[in-house]
Backbone as a chain_set.jsonl record, in Angstrom:
{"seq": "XXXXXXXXXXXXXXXXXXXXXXXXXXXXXXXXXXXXXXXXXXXXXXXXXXXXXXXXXXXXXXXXXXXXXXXXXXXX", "coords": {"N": [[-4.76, -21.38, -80.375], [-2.851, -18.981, -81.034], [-2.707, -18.654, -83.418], [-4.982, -17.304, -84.166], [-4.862, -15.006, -82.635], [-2.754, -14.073, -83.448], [-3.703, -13.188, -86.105], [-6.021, -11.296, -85.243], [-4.335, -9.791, -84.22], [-2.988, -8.717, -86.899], [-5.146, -8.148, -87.842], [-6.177, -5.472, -86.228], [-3.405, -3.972, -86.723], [-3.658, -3.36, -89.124], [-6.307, -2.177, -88.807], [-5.337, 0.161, -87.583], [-3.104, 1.299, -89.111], [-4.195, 2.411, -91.399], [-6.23, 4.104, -90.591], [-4.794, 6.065, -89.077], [-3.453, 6.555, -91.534], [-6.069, 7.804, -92.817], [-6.341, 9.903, -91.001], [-3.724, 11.668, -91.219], [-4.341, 12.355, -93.981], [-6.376, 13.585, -93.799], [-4.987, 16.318, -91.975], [-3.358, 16.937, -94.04], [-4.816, 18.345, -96.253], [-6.179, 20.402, -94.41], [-3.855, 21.708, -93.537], [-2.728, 22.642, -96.216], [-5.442, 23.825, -97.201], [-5.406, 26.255, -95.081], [-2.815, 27.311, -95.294], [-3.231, 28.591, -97.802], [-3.629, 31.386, -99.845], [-5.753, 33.98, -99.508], [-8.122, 35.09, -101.959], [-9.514, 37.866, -102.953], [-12.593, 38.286, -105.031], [-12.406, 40.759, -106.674], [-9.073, 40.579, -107.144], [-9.612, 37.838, -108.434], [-10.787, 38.159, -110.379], [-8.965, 40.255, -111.504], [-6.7, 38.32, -112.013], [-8.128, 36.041, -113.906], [-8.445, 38.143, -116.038], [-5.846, 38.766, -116.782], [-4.639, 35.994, -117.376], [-6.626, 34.542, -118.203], [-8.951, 32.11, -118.622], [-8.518, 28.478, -117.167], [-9.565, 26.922, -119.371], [-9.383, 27.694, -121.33], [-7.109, 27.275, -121.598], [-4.826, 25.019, -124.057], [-4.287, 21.312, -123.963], [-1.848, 20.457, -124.212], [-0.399, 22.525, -123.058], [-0.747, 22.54, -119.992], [0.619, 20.975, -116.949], [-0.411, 18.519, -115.18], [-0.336, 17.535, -112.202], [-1.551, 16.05, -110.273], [-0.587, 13.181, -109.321], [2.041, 13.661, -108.155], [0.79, 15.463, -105.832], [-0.217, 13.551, -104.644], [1.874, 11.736, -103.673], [3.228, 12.48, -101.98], [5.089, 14.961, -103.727], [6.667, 13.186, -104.661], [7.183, 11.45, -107.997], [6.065, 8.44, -108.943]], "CA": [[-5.143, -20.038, -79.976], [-1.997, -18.463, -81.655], [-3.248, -18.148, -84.859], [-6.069, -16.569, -83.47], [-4.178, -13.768, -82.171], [-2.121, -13.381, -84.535], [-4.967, -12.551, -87.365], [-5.825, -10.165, -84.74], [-3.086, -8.394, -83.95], [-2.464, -8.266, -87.738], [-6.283, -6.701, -87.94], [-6.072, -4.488, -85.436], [-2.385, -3.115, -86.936], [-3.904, -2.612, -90.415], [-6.937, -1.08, -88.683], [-4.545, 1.403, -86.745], [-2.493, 1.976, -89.9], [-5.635, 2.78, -92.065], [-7.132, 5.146, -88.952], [-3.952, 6.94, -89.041], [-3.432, 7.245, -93.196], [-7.318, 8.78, -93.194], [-6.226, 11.38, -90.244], [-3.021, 12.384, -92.068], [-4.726, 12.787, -95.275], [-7.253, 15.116, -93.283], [-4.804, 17.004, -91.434], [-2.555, 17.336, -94.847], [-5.79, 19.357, -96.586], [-6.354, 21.137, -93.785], [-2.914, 22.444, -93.714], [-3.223, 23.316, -97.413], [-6.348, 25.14, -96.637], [-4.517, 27.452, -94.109], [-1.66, 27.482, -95.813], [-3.699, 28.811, -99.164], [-3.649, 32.869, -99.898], [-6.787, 34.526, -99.974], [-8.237, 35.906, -103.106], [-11.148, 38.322, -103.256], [-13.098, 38.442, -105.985], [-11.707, 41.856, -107.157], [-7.882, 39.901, -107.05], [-9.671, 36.944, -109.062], [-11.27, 39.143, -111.876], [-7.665, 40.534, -112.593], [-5.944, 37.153, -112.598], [-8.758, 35.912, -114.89], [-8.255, 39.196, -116.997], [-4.409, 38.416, -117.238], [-3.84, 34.524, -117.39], [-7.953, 33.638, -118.366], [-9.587, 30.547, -117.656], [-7.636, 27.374, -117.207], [-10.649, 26.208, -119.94], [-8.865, 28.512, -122.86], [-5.289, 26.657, -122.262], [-4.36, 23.612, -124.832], [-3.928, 20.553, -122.878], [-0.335, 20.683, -124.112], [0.076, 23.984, -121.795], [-1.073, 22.2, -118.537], [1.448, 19.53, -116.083], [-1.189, 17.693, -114.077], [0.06, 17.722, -110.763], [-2.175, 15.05, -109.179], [0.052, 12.187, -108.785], [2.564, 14.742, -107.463], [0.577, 15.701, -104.679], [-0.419, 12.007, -103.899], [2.857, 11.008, -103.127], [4.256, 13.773, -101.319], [6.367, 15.298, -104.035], [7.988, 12.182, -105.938], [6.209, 10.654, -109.035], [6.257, 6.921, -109.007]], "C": [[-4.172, -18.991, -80.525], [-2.031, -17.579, -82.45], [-4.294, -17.095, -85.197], [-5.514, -14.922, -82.834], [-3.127, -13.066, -82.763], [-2.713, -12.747, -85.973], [-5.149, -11.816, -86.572], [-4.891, -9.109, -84.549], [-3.036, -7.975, -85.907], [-4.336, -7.667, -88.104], [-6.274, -5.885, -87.68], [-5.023, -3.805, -86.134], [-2.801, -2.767, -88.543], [-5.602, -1.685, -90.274], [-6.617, 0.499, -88.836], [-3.615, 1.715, -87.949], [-3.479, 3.122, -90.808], [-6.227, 4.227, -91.731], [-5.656, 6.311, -89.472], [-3.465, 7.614, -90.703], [-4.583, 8.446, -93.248], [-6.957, 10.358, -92.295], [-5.228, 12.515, -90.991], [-3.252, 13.146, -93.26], [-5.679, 13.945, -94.378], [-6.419, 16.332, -93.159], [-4.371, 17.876, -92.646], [-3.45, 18.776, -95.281], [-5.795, 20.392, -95.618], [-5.057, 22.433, -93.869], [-2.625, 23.089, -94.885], [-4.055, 24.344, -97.426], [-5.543, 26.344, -96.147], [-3.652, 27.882, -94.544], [-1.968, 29.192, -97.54], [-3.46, 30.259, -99.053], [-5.24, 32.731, -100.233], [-6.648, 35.063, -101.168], [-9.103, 36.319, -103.035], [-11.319, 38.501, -104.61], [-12.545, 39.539, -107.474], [-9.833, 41.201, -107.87], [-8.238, 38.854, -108.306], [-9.363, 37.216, -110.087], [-9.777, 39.594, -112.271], [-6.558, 39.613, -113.002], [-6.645, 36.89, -113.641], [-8.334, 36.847, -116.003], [-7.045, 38.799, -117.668], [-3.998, 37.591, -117.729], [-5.1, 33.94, -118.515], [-8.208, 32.541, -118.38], [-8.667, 29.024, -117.759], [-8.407, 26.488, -118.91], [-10.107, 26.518, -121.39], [-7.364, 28.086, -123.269], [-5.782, 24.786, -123.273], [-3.831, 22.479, -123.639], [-2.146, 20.206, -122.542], [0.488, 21.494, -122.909], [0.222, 23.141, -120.465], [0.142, 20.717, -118.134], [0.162, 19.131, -115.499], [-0.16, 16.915, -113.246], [-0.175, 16.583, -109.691], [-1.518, 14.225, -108.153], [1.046, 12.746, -108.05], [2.258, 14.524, -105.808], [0.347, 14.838, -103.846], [0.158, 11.326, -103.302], [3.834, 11.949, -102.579], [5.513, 14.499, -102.037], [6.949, 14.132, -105.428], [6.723, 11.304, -106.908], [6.561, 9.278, -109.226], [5.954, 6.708, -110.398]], "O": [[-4.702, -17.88, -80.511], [-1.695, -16.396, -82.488], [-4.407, -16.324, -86.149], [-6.194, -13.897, -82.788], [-2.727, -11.907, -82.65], [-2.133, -11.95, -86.71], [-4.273, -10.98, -86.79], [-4.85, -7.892, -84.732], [-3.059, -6.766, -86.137], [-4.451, -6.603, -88.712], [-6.344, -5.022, -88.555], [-5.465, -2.687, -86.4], [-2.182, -1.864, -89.107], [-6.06, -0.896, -91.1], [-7.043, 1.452, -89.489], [-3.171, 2.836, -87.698], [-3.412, 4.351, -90.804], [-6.562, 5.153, -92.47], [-5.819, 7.266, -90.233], [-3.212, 8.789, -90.966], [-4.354, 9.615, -93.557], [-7.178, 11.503, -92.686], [-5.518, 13.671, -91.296], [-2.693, 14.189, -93.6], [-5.463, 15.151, -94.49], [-6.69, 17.322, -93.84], [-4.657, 19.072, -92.704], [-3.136, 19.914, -94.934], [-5.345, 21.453, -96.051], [-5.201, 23.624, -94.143], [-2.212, 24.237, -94.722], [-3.723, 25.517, -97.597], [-5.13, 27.253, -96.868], [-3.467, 29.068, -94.27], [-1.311, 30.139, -97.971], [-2.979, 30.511, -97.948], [-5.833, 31.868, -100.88], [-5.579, 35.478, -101.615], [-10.027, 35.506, -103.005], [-10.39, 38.826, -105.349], [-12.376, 39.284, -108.666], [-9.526, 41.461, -109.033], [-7.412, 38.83, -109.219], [-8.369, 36.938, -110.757], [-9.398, 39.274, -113.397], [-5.732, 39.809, -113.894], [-6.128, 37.354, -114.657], [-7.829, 36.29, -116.977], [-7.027, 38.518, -118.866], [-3.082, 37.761, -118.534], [-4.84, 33.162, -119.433], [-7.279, 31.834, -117.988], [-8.207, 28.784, -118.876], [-7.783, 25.581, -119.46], [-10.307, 25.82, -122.384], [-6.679, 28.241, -124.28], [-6.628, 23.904, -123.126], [-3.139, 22.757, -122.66], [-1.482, 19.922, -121.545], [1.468, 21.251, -122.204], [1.323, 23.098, -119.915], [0.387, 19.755, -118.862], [-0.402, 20.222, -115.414], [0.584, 15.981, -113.547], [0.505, 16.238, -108.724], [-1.589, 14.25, -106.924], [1.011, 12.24, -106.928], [2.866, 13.918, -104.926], [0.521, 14.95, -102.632], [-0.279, 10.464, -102.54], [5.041, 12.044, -102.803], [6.595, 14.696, -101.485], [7.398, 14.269, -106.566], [5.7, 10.733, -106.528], [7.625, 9.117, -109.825], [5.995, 5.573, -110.872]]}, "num_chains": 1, "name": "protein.A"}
């Protein structure tokens, strides 16, 4: 019966890790969201005007960020 409860418990604790990764990752966005500055439209149009479209930079120009943000900061 041991063994038995011990595959459980180790289900259950990679449920409850799992459960708790997906909430974090929610809350993180969320806090991003809120965090974000508004831009109206008017605000956009003169960034666009100034910087123009991410579509007109060389891929040279651009860091991609992704993995970044994936790991809170440190690039593995």
């Amino acid at each position: 019966m041991e063994s038995t409860d011990a595959l459980t418990t180790d289900i259950l604790k990679a449920l409850i890790k799992e459960s708790l990764r997906e909430v974090l990752r929610e809350e993180r966005l969320n806090l991003s969201q809120l965090l974000m500055p508004f831009v109206s439209n008017q605000e956009q149009a003169e960034i666009d005007a100034s910087f123009g479209s991410p579509e007109d930079y060389d891929d040279e120009e651009l860091i991609n960020l992704t993995d970044w943000v994936r790991h809170g900061g440190s690039i593995q």
